Protein backbone atom coordinates (compact mmCIF):
# COMPACT_ATOMS: atom_id res chain seq x y z
CA UNK A 1 0.00 0.00 0.00
CA UNK A 2 1.54 3.34 -0.95
CA UNK A 3 1.80 6.25 1.44
CA UNK A 4 -1.04 8.18 -0.13
CA UNK A 5 -3.37 5.22 0.19
CA UNK A 6 -2.42 4.82 3.84
CA UNK A 7 -3.02 8.50 4.56
CA UNK A 8 -6.46 8.43 2.96
CA UNK A 9 -7.32 5.34 4.92
CA UNK A 10 -6.19 6.89 8.16
CA UNK A 11 -7.43 10.46 7.74
CA UNK A 12 -9.97 10.34 4.88
CA UNK A 13 -13.11 10.42 7.01
CA UNK A 14 -11.79 13.21 9.25
CA UNK A 15 -10.68 15.26 6.26
CA UNK A 16 -14.06 14.75 4.62
CA UNK A 17 -15.81 16.11 7.70
CA UNK A 18 -13.39 19.02 8.08
CA UNK A 19 -13.61 20.03 4.40
CA UNK A 20 -17.38 19.78 4.50
CA UNK A 21 -17.64 21.80 7.70
CA UNK A 22 -15.70 24.64 6.11
CA UNK A 23 -17.83 24.45 2.95
CA UNK A 24 -21.14 24.41 4.78
CA UNK A 25 -20.06 27.16 7.20
CA UNK A 26 -19.43 29.43 4.23
CA UNK A 27 -22.42 28.32 2.17
CA UNK A 28 -24.66 29.28 5.07
CA UNK A 29 -23.03 32.71 5.14
CA UNK A 30 -23.52 33.08 1.39
CA UNK A 31 -27.19 32.14 1.75
CA UNK A 32 -27.62 34.65 4.56
CA UNK A 33 -25.87 37.37 2.66
CA UNK A 34 -28.13 36.79 -0.34
CA UNK A 35 -31.19 37.07 1.80
CA UNK A 36 -29.96 40.56 2.71
CA UNK A 37 -30.11 39.95 6.42
CA UNK A 38 -27.80 40.20 9.35
CA UNK A 39 -24.27 39.85 7.91
CA UNK A 40 -22.35 43.00 8.82
CA UNK A 41 -19.47 44.31 6.71
CA UNK A 42 -17.77 42.64 3.78
CA UNK A 43 -17.51 38.86 3.71
CA UNK A 44 -14.97 37.08 1.50
CA UNK A 45 -15.50 33.37 1.03
CA UNK A 46 -12.95 30.70 0.19
CA UNK A 47 -15.40 28.18 -1.24
CA UNK A 48 -13.31 25.88 -3.48
CA UNK A 49 -10.15 26.48 -1.41
CA UNK A 50 -11.00 24.19 1.53
CA UNK A 51 -8.17 21.70 0.94
CA UNK A 52 -5.61 24.38 1.79
CA UNK A 53 -7.36 25.19 5.05
CA UNK A 54 -7.61 21.58 6.14
CA UNK A 55 -4.27 20.34 4.80
CA UNK A 56 -2.39 23.23 6.39
CA UNK A 57 -4.17 24.23 9.60
CA UNK A 58 -5.56 20.79 10.36
CA UNK A 59 -2.20 19.37 11.43
CA UNK A 60 -0.92 22.13 13.69
CA UNK A 61 -0.42 21.54 17.39
CA UNK A 62 -1.29 23.66 20.45
CA UNK A 63 0.89 26.76 20.58
CA UNK A 64 1.34 27.01 16.80
CA UNK A 65 -0.17 30.20 15.39
CA UNK A 66 -1.71 31.13 12.06
CA UNK A 67 -2.37 34.53 10.61
CA UNK A 68 -4.94 34.75 7.84
CA UNK A 69 -6.08 37.27 5.28
CA UNK A 70 -9.51 38.74 4.59
CA UNK A 71 -10.45 35.25 3.27
CA UNK A 72 -9.64 33.20 6.34
CA UNK A 73 -12.73 31.41 7.68
CA UNK A 74 -11.51 28.01 6.44
CA UNK A 75 -8.10 27.95 8.13
CA UNK A 76 -9.59 29.35 11.34
CA UNK A 77 -12.21 26.60 11.46
CA UNK A 78 -9.62 23.95 10.62
CA UNK A 79 -7.47 25.32 13.44
CA UNK A 80 -10.34 24.53 15.81
CA UNK A 81 -12.23 27.77 16.34
CA UNK A 82 -15.83 27.41 17.45
CA UNK A 83 -18.21 28.02 14.51
CA UNK A 84 -20.85 29.57 16.75
CA UNK A 85 -18.45 32.22 18.05
CA UNK A 86 -17.17 32.84 14.52
CA UNK A 87 -20.71 33.35 13.24
CA UNK A 88 -21.40 35.60 16.23
CA UNK A 89 -18.37 37.73 15.36
CA UNK A 90 -19.38 38.01 11.72
CA UNK A 91 -22.91 38.98 12.79
CA UNK A 92 -21.64 41.61 15.25
CA UNK A 93 -22.79 39.82 18.41
CA UNK A 94 -21.31 40.17 21.89
CA UNK A 95 -20.48 36.44 22.03
CA UNK A 96 -18.17 36.68 19.01
CA UNK A 97 -14.43 36.19 19.34
CA UNK A 98 -13.85 39.94 19.47
CA UNK A 99 -17.07 40.89 21.17
CA UNK A 100 -18.71 41.47 17.81
CA UNK A 101 -16.53 44.44 16.96
CA UNK A 102 -14.11 42.81 14.55
CA UNK A 103 -16.29 41.11 11.97
CA UNK A 104 -15.17 38.54 9.44
CA UNK A 105 -11.81 40.17 8.68
CA UNK A 106 -10.65 40.65 12.26
CA UNK A 107 -11.36 37.41 14.05
CA UNK A 108 -8.60 36.47 16.47
CA UNK A 109 -8.13 33.90 19.20
CA UNK A 110 -4.43 33.44 20.03
CA UNK A 111 -5.35 30.98 22.81
CA UNK A 112 -6.51 28.59 20.09
CA UNK A 113 -3.71 29.36 17.67
CA UNK A 114 -5.28 32.07 15.55
CA UNK A 115 -3.16 35.17 16.02
CA UNK A 116 -5.48 37.07 13.76
CA UNK A 117 -7.21 37.70 10.49
CA UNK A 118 -6.18 40.85 8.67
CA UNK A 119 -7.86 43.12 6.14
CA UNK A 120 -4.53 44.63 5.13
CA UNK A 121 -3.23 42.60 2.22
CA UNK A 122 0.09 41.08 3.33
CA UNK A 123 -0.38 42.41 6.87
CA UNK A 124 -0.39 39.01 8.58
CA UNK A 125 2.95 37.94 7.09
CA UNK A 126 5.36 40.02 9.22
CA UNK A 127 3.16 39.42 12.28
CA UNK A 128 3.74 35.71 11.85
CA UNK A 129 7.50 36.21 11.69
CA UNK A 130 7.46 38.01 15.03
CA UNK A 131 5.61 35.05 16.49
CA UNK A 132 8.03 32.59 14.92
CA UNK A 133 11.05 34.49 16.23
CA UNK A 134 9.61 34.47 19.73
CA UNK A 135 8.94 30.72 19.48
CA UNK A 136 12.55 30.17 18.46
CA UNK A 137 14.00 32.31 21.23
CA UNK A 138 11.79 30.68 23.83
CA UNK A 139 12.51 27.20 22.45
CA UNK A 140 8.85 26.21 22.41
CA UNK A 141 9.12 24.09 19.26
CA UNK A 142 6.09 25.88 17.86
CA UNK A 143 5.73 27.37 14.40
CA UNK A 144 3.93 30.32 12.84
CA UNK A 145 2.03 30.01 9.57
CA UNK A 146 0.95 33.08 7.62
CA UNK A 147 -1.72 32.13 5.05
CA UNK A 148 -2.18 34.74 2.35
CA UNK A 149 -3.19 35.22 -1.29
CA UNK A 150 -1.19 35.55 -4.49
CA UNK A 151 -1.85 39.30 -4.39
CA UNK A 152 -0.13 39.47 -1.02
CA UNK A 153 2.91 37.72 -2.51
CA UNK A 154 3.43 40.91 -4.54
CA UNK A 155 3.68 43.15 -1.49
CA UNK A 156 6.88 44.42 0.04
CA UNK A 157 6.04 42.86 3.37
CA UNK A 158 6.23 39.39 1.79
CA UNK A 159 9.77 39.98 0.47
CA UNK A 160 10.97 41.72 3.61
CA UNK A 161 9.59 39.01 5.85
CA UNK A 162 11.07 36.23 3.72
CA UNK A 163 14.49 37.86 3.98
CA UNK A 164 14.53 38.13 7.76
CA UNK A 165 12.89 34.75 8.21
CA UNK A 166 15.76 33.21 6.27
CA UNK A 167 18.41 35.17 8.16
CA UNK A 168 16.90 34.08 11.48
CA UNK A 169 16.11 30.50 10.29
CA UNK A 170 12.76 31.11 11.86
CA UNK A 171 10.15 28.36 12.30
CA UNK A 172 7.71 29.85 9.80
CA UNK A 173 5.87 28.33 6.87
CA UNK A 174 4.66 30.78 4.25
CA UNK A 175 1.45 29.44 2.73
CA UNK A 176 0.29 31.22 -0.42
CA UNK A 177 -3.22 30.40 -1.60
CA UNK A 178 -2.90 31.16 -5.29
CA UNK A 179 -6.52 31.27 -6.44
CA UNK A 180 -5.80 32.97 -9.76
CA UNK A 181 -7.10 36.42 -8.83
CA UNK A 182 -6.09 39.31 -6.61
CA UNK A 183 -9.46 40.93 -6.01
CA UNK A 184 -10.57 41.44 -9.66
CA UNK A 185 -7.14 41.14 -11.29
CA UNK A 186 -5.92 37.93 -12.91
CA UNK A 187 -2.73 36.84 -11.17
CA UNK A 188 -0.68 36.35 -14.32
CA UNK A 189 -1.16 39.99 -15.34
CA UNK A 190 0.57 41.33 -12.26
CA UNK A 191 2.90 38.57 -11.09
CA UNK A 192 6.39 38.17 -12.51
CA UNK A 193 8.50 35.05 -12.54
CA UNK A 194 7.82 31.39 -13.11
CA UNK A 195 5.71 30.76 -10.04
CA UNK A 196 5.34 32.29 -6.60
CA UNK A 197 7.01 29.23 -5.08
CA UNK A 198 10.28 30.18 -6.84
CA UNK A 199 10.47 33.43 -4.90
CA UNK A 200 12.13 31.77 -1.94
CA UNK A 201 15.15 30.83 -4.01
CA UNK A 202 17.00 34.12 -3.73
CA UNK A 203 16.73 33.92 0.04
CA UNK A 204 17.69 30.25 0.25
CA UNK A 205 14.15 29.33 1.31
CA UNK A 206 12.84 26.11 -0.25
CA UNK A 207 9.72 26.68 -2.32
CA UNK A 208 7.17 24.06 -3.26
CA UNK A 209 4.17 24.26 -5.54
CA UNK A 210 1.34 21.95 -4.68
CA UNK A 211 -2.10 21.12 -6.05
CA UNK A 212 -4.13 23.09 -3.54
CA UNK A 213 -7.33 21.23 -4.39
CA UNK A 214 -5.84 17.94 -3.22
CA UNK A 215 -6.01 17.72 0.56
CA UNK A 216 -3.63 14.76 0.62
CA UNK A 217 -0.94 16.58 -1.34
CA UNK A 218 -1.29 19.72 0.78
CA UNK A 219 -1.08 17.64 3.96
CA UNK A 220 2.07 15.87 2.78
CA UNK A 221 3.93 19.04 1.77
CA UNK A 222 2.85 20.87 4.90
CA UNK A 223 3.97 17.96 7.05
CA UNK A 224 7.44 18.10 5.47
CA UNK A 225 7.61 21.87 6.00
CA UNK A 226 6.57 21.45 9.63
CA UNK A 227 9.27 18.86 10.18
CA UNK A 228 11.88 21.21 8.77
CA UNK A 229 10.68 24.13 10.86
CA UNK A 230 10.47 22.15 14.10
CA UNK A 231 13.92 20.69 13.48
CA UNK A 232 15.40 24.20 13.34
CA UNK A 233 15.95 24.10 9.57
CA UNK A 234 14.08 27.34 8.94
CA UNK A 235 11.30 28.54 6.67
CA UNK A 236 9.53 26.97 3.70
CA UNK A 237 7.33 28.60 1.09
CA UNK A 238 4.32 26.58 -0.01
CA UNK A 239 2.36 27.79 -3.02
CA UNK A 240 -1.04 26.09 -3.20
CA UNK A 241 -2.74 26.38 -6.60
CA UNK A 242 -6.45 26.57 -6.08
CA UNK A 243 -9.71 28.09 -7.36
CA UNK A 244 -12.04 30.56 -5.72
CA UNK A 245 -15.59 29.81 -6.77
CA UNK A 246 -17.29 32.95 -5.56
CA UNK A 247 -16.68 36.58 -6.36
CA UNK A 248 -14.14 38.63 -4.45
CA UNK A 249 -16.70 39.25 -1.74
CA UNK A 250 -20.33 38.28 -1.37
CA UNK A 251 -22.45 40.60 -3.46
CA UNK A 252 -19.55 41.21 -5.87
CA UNK A 253 -21.55 42.09 -8.95
CA UNK A 254 -18.59 42.05 -11.29
CA UNK A 255 -18.31 38.34 -10.65
CA UNK A 256 -20.92 37.32 -13.23
CA UNK A 257 -18.53 36.90 -16.12
CA UNK A 258 -17.11 40.40 -16.26
CA UNK A 259 -13.65 39.93 -14.86
CA UNK A 260 -13.27 36.21 -14.95
CA UNK A 261 -14.27 33.04 -16.69
CA UNK A 262 -16.64 30.79 -14.77
CA UNK A 263 -14.45 28.97 -12.28
CA UNK A 264 -13.82 25.30 -12.96
CA UNK A 265 -15.38 23.12 -10.31
CA UNK A 266 -13.68 19.98 -11.56
CA UNK A 267 -11.07 20.35 -8.87
CA UNK A 268 -13.64 20.35 -6.05
CA UNK A 269 -11.52 19.09 -3.14
CA UNK A 270 -14.51 17.41 -1.49
CA UNK A 271 -15.64 15.46 -4.54
CA UNK A 272 -12.05 14.52 -5.34
CA UNK A 273 -11.52 13.07 -1.89
CA UNK A 274 -14.85 11.22 -2.07
CA UNK A 275 -13.89 9.70 -5.43
CA UNK A 276 -10.49 8.62 -4.16
CA UNK A 277 -12.04 7.06 -1.07
CA UNK A 278 -14.51 5.19 -3.26
CA UNK A 279 -11.67 3.84 -5.39
CA UNK A 280 -10.06 2.53 -2.23
CA UNK A 281 -13.30 0.95 -1.01
CA UNK A 282 -13.74 3.51 1.75
CA UNK A 283 -17.34 4.60 1.02
CA UNK A 284 -16.34 8.09 -0.07
CA UNK A 285 -19.64 9.27 -1.51
CA UNK A 286 -21.63 7.88 1.41
CA UNK A 287 -19.22 9.55 3.85
CA UNK A 288 -19.51 12.82 1.94
CA UNK A 289 -23.28 12.74 2.22
CA UNK A 290 -23.15 11.91 5.91
CA UNK A 291 -20.59 14.65 6.51
CA UNK A 292 -22.81 17.16 4.79
CA UNK A 293 -25.90 16.16 6.74
CA UNK A 294 -23.95 16.36 10.01
CA UNK A 295 -22.48 19.74 9.11
CA UNK A 296 -25.84 21.17 8.08
CA UNK A 297 -27.35 20.15 11.39
CA UNK A 298 -24.47 21.25 13.64
CA UNK A 299 -23.65 24.46 11.81
CA UNK A 300 -27.31 25.29 11.34
CA UNK A 301 -27.68 25.17 15.11
CA UNK A 302 -24.52 27.27 15.55
CA UNK A 303 -25.89 29.93 13.22
CA UNK A 304 -29.25 29.95 14.98
CA UNK A 305 -27.55 30.37 18.35
CA UNK A 306 -25.38 33.20 17.02
CA UNK A 307 -28.44 34.96 15.64
CA UNK A 308 -30.05 34.81 19.04
CA UNK A 309 -27.00 36.22 20.82
CA UNK A 310 -27.15 39.83 22.03
CA UNK A 311 -25.44 42.76 20.36
CA UNK A 312 -22.54 44.35 22.28
CA UNK A 313 -23.41 46.77 25.09
CA UNK A 314 -22.89 50.43 24.24
CA UNK A 315 -20.41 50.75 27.14
CA UNK A 316 -18.02 48.37 25.37
CA UNK A 317 -17.75 50.59 22.27
CA UNK A 318 -14.39 52.10 23.23
CA UNK A 319 -12.92 49.01 24.88
CA UNK A 320 -9.83 47.86 23.00
CA UNK A 321 -9.39 51.24 21.34
CA UNK A 322 -5.94 52.72 21.94
CA UNK A 323 -5.07 56.30 21.13
C1 LIG B 1 -2.54 46.97 1.65
C2 LIG B 1 -3.84 46.77 0.92
N1 LIG B 1 -3.94 47.12 -0.37
C3 LIG B 1 -5.09 46.93 -1.04
C4 LIG B 1 -6.19 46.37 -0.41
C5 LIG B 1 -7.48 46.13 -1.18
N2 LIG B 1 -7.61 44.69 -1.46
C6 LIG B 1 -8.39 43.90 -0.68
S1 LIG B 1 -8.29 42.29 -1.14
C7 LIG B 1 -7.23 42.64 -2.38
C8 LIG B 1 -6.69 41.56 -3.27
C9 LIG B 1 -6.03 40.49 -2.52
O1 LIG B 1 -5.67 39.46 -3.39
P1 LIG B 1 -5.06 38.13 -2.84
O2 LIG B 1 -3.98 38.42 -1.86
O3 LIG B 1 -4.68 37.32 -4.03
O4 LIG B 1 -6.24 37.44 -2.04
P2 LIG B 1 -7.62 36.85 -2.58
O5 LIG B 1 -8.64 37.94 -2.42
O6 LIG B 1 -7.45 36.40 -3.98
O7 LIG B 1 -7.91 35.70 -1.67
C10 LIG B 1 -6.94 44.00 -2.43
C11 LIG B 1 -6.01 44.61 -3.39
C12 LIG B 1 -6.05 46.04 0.95
N3 LIG B 1 -7.06 45.49 1.63
N4 LIG B 1 -4.88 46.21 1.59
XYZ file of C-alpha atoms and ligand atoms in Angstrom:
349
model
C 0.000 0.000 0.000
C 1.542 3.340 -0.953
C 1.799 6.255 1.440
C -1.040 8.175 -0.127
C -3.367 5.224 0.185
C -2.423 4.824 3.845
C -3.021 8.503 4.557
C -6.457 8.434 2.956
C -7.320 5.335 4.916
C -6.191 6.891 8.164
C -7.433 10.458 7.742
C -9.971 10.345 4.879
C -13.105 10.420 7.014
C -11.790 13.215 9.253
C -10.681 15.261 6.258
C -14.058 14.748 4.624
C -15.805 16.114 7.698
C -13.395 19.024 8.083
C -13.609 20.025 4.399
C -17.382 19.781 4.501
C -17.644 21.802 7.700
C -15.696 24.640 6.105
C -17.825 24.455 2.946
C -21.139 24.408 4.784
C -20.063 27.159 7.203
C -19.431 29.428 4.227
C -22.424 28.321 2.167
C -24.663 29.285 5.065
C -23.025 32.711 5.136
C -23.521 33.076 1.389
C -27.187 32.142 1.750
C -27.622 34.650 4.557
C -25.866 37.370 2.658
C -28.129 36.794 -0.341
C -31.190 37.070 1.803
C -29.959 40.555 2.708
C -30.111 39.950 6.419
C -27.801 40.195 9.353
C -24.267 39.845 7.914
C -22.348 42.999 8.819
C -19.471 44.306 6.712
C -17.770 42.641 3.779
C -17.515 38.860 3.706
C -14.970 37.081 1.498
C -15.497 33.369 1.028
C -12.947 30.702 0.195
C -15.398 28.177 -1.243
C -13.311 25.877 -3.475
C -10.154 26.482 -1.407
C -10.997 24.194 1.528
C -8.167 21.705 0.938
C -5.608 24.380 1.791
C -7.358 25.192 5.053
C -7.613 21.584 6.141
C -4.268 20.338 4.799
C -2.386 23.233 6.391
C -4.165 24.228 9.601
C -5.557 20.786 10.359
C -2.202 19.374 11.429
C -0.916 22.131 13.688
C -0.421 21.541 17.394
C -1.285 23.656 20.453
C 0.887 26.759 20.579
C 1.342 27.013 16.799
C -0.171 30.197 15.392
C -1.713 31.126 12.063
C -2.372 34.529 10.612
C -4.938 34.748 7.842
C -6.083 37.273 5.279
C -9.515 38.739 4.586
C -10.451 35.252 3.268
C -9.640 33.196 6.338
C -12.727 31.407 7.677
C -11.513 28.007 6.443
C -8.102 27.955 8.128
C -9.588 29.354 11.341
C -12.210 26.597 11.460
C -9.617 23.954 10.618
C -7.470 25.316 13.442
C -10.335 24.534 15.808
C -12.230 27.768 16.337
C -15.831 27.412 17.446
C -18.209 28.016 14.507
C -20.852 29.568 16.755
C -18.447 32.216 18.046
C -17.171 32.836 14.523
C -20.706 33.355 13.239
C -21.398 35.596 16.232
C -18.371 37.727 15.364
C -19.381 38.012 11.720
C -22.911 38.976 12.794
C -21.637 41.607 15.247
C -22.788 39.821 18.409
C -21.313 40.168 21.887
C -20.480 36.437 22.030
C -18.165 36.684 19.012
C -14.426 36.192 19.337
C -13.845 39.944 19.468
C -17.074 40.887 21.165
C -18.708 41.473 17.805
C -16.532 44.444 16.964
C -14.110 42.807 14.547
C -16.286 41.112 11.974
C -15.171 38.536 9.441
C -11.805 40.171 8.681
C -10.652 40.654 12.255
C -11.365 37.412 14.049
C -8.601 36.471 16.473
C -8.126 33.895 19.197
C -4.426 33.440 20.031
C -5.347 30.975 22.812
C -6.514 28.591 20.087
C -3.708 29.363 17.666
C -5.285 32.073 15.546
C -3.158 35.169 16.017
C -5.483 37.071 13.761
C -7.212 37.701 10.488
C -6.177 40.845 8.674
C -7.858 43.122 6.140
C -4.526 44.632 5.130
C -3.227 42.599 2.217
C 0.089 41.080 3.330
C -0.377 42.408 6.871
C -0.389 39.012 8.577
C 2.949 37.943 7.088
C 5.358 40.021 9.225
C 3.156 39.420 12.285
C 3.741 35.708 11.853
C 7.501 36.213 11.687
C 7.458 38.011 15.026
C 5.605 35.052 16.494
C 8.034 32.586 14.918
C 11.046 34.487 16.230
C 9.610 34.473 19.730
C 8.941 30.721 19.484
C 12.549 30.170 18.457
C 13.999 32.310 21.232
C 11.786 30.677 23.832
C 12.514 27.201 22.451
C 8.848 26.212 22.408
C 9.122 24.087 19.259
C 6.092 25.877 17.858
C 5.730 27.371 14.405
C 3.930 30.318 12.840
C 2.029 30.015 9.571
C 0.953 33.081 7.618
C -1.715 32.131 5.049
C -2.178 34.742 2.350
C -3.193 35.220 -1.290
C -1.194 35.551 -4.491
C -1.849 39.298 -4.394
C -0.126 39.472 -1.018
C 2.907 37.725 -2.514
C 3.430 40.910 -4.540
C 3.682 43.149 -1.493
C 6.879 44.420 0.038
C 6.037 42.859 3.368
C 6.235 39.391 1.788
C 9.769 39.981 0.471
C 10.967 41.724 3.614
C 9.591 39.015 5.849
C 11.068 36.226 3.721
C 14.490 37.863 3.980
C 14.527 38.134 7.760
C 12.887 34.745 8.208
C 15.761 33.208 6.269
C 18.408 35.172 8.162
C 16.904 34.077 11.480
C 16.108 30.500 10.289
C 12.756 31.111 11.864
C 10.149 28.360 12.297
C 7.711 29.851 9.801
C 5.866 28.331 6.866
C 4.659 30.785 4.252
C 1.448 29.445 2.733
C 0.294 31.216 -0.416
C -3.224 30.396 -1.602
C -2.897 31.158 -5.291
C -6.519 31.266 -6.441
C -5.800 32.971 -9.755
C -7.097 36.419 -8.825
C -6.087 39.307 -6.611
C -9.456 40.935 -6.005
C -10.571 41.445 -9.662
C -7.144 41.140 -11.286
C -5.918 37.929 -12.909
C -2.725 36.844 -11.169
C -0.679 36.345 -14.324
C -1.156 39.987 -15.342
C 0.571 41.332 -12.258
C 2.902 38.575 -11.087
C 6.392 38.170 -12.513
C 8.499 35.047 -12.541
C 7.820 31.394 -13.108
C 5.713 30.761 -10.041
C 5.345 32.285 -6.597
C 7.011 29.228 -5.084
C 10.277 30.180 -6.842
C 10.474 33.430 -4.903
C 12.130 31.772 -1.938
C 15.149 30.826 -4.011
C 16.999 34.119 -3.730
C 16.731 33.915 0.035
C 17.688 30.249 0.249
C 14.150 29.334 1.307
C 12.844 26.107 -0.246
C 9.718 26.677 -2.318
C 7.174 24.056 -3.262
C 4.175 24.265 -5.537
C 1.338 21.949 -4.682
C -2.103 21.119 -6.054
C -4.134 23.089 -3.537
C -7.333 21.230 -4.389
C -5.841 17.942 -3.221
C -6.009 17.723 0.560
C -3.632 14.755 0.624
C -0.944 16.583 -1.337
C -1.288 19.722 0.784
C -1.075 17.642 3.963
C 2.075 15.866 2.781
C 3.932 19.038 1.766
C 2.846 20.875 4.896
C 3.968 17.965 7.048
C 7.437 18.100 5.469
C 7.613 21.873 5.996
C 6.571 21.449 9.626
C 9.272 18.857 10.181
C 11.882 21.207 8.773
C 10.684 24.132 10.858
C 10.473 22.151 14.102
C 13.922 20.687 13.478
C 15.403 24.203 13.341
C 15.948 24.103 9.574
C 14.077 27.341 8.939
C 11.300 28.539 6.674
C 9.525 26.968 3.704
C 7.332 28.604 1.087
C 4.319 26.582 -0.014
C 2.356 27.789 -3.021
C -1.036 26.092 -3.198
C -2.737 26.381 -6.603
C -6.455 26.574 -6.080
C -9.706 28.091 -7.356
C -12.039 30.559 -5.722
C -15.586 29.808 -6.767
C -17.294 32.951 -5.565
C -16.682 36.583 -6.358
C -14.138 38.625 -4.447
C -16.704 39.252 -1.736
C -20.334 38.281 -1.375
C -22.447 40.603 -3.459
C -19.552 41.208 -5.869
C -21.554 42.086 -8.950
C -18.588 42.054 -11.287
C -18.313 38.338 -10.652
C -20.921 37.323 -13.228
C -18.532 36.904 -16.118
C -17.113 40.397 -16.257
C -13.646 39.929 -14.859
C -13.272 36.207 -14.946
C -14.266 33.045 -16.689
C -16.638 30.792 -14.769
C -14.445 28.966 -12.284
C -13.822 25.302 -12.958
C -15.377 23.124 -10.314
C -13.685 19.979 -11.561
C -11.069 20.354 -8.873
C -13.639 20.355 -6.048
C -11.523 19.091 -3.144
C -14.512 17.406 -1.494
C -15.638 15.461 -4.541
C -12.051 14.523 -5.338
C -11.515 13.067 -1.894
C -14.850 11.218 -2.073
C -13.892 9.697 -5.433
C -10.494 8.624 -4.155
C -12.038 7.058 -1.068
C -14.515 5.194 -3.264
C -11.671 3.837 -5.386
C -10.064 2.528 -2.227
C -13.301 0.949 -1.012
C -13.741 3.514 1.753
C -17.339 4.602 1.021
C -16.341 8.094 -0.069
C -19.640 9.268 -1.510
C -21.631 7.884 1.411
C -19.215 9.552 3.846
C -19.512 12.815 1.942
C -23.284 12.742 2.222
C -23.150 11.906 5.913
C -20.585 14.646 6.512
C -22.810 17.165 4.792
C -25.903 16.156 6.737
C -23.953 16.356 10.009
C -22.479 19.736 9.109
C -25.839 21.170 8.084
C -27.349 20.150 11.392
C -24.471 21.251 13.639
C -23.654 24.464 11.814
C -27.311 25.290 11.339
C -27.682 25.170 15.115
C -24.517 27.269 15.546
C -25.892 29.928 13.219
C -29.252 29.950 14.982
C -27.550 30.374 18.350
C -25.376 33.203 17.023
C -28.436 34.957 15.642
C -30.050 34.810 19.044
C -26.996 36.220 20.823
C -27.153 39.834 22.033
C -25.443 42.763 20.364
C -22.543 44.354 22.285
C -23.415 46.774 25.093
C -22.893 50.427 24.244
C -20.407 50.749 27.141
C -18.018 48.368 25.365
C -17.748 50.586 22.273
C -14.391 52.098 23.232
C -12.923 49.010 24.875
C -9.827 47.862 22.999
C -9.387 51.243 21.338
C -5.940 52.718 21.937
C -5.069 56.302 21.131
C -2.541 46.974 1.648
C -3.841 46.768 0.916
N -3.938 47.124 -0.370
C -5.093 46.929 -1.041
C -6.185 46.372 -0.408
C -7.485 46.129 -1.179
N -7.609 44.687 -1.455
C -8.392 43.900 -0.680
S -8.290 42.286 -1.138
C -7.229 42.636 -2.377
C -6.691 41.561 -3.275
C -6.032 40.488 -2.521
O -5.665 39.458 -3.386
P -5.056 38.129 -2.844
O -3.981 38.420 -1.864
O -4.678 37.319 -4.026
O -6.243 37.437 -2.044
P -7.618 36.854 -2.577
O -8.643 37.942 -2.418
O -7.446 36.398 -3.975
O -7.911 35.700 -1.672
C -6.942 43.997 -2.431
C -6.015 44.615 -3.387
C -6.050 46.036 0.952
N -7.059 45.492 1.631
N -4.877 46.213 1.594
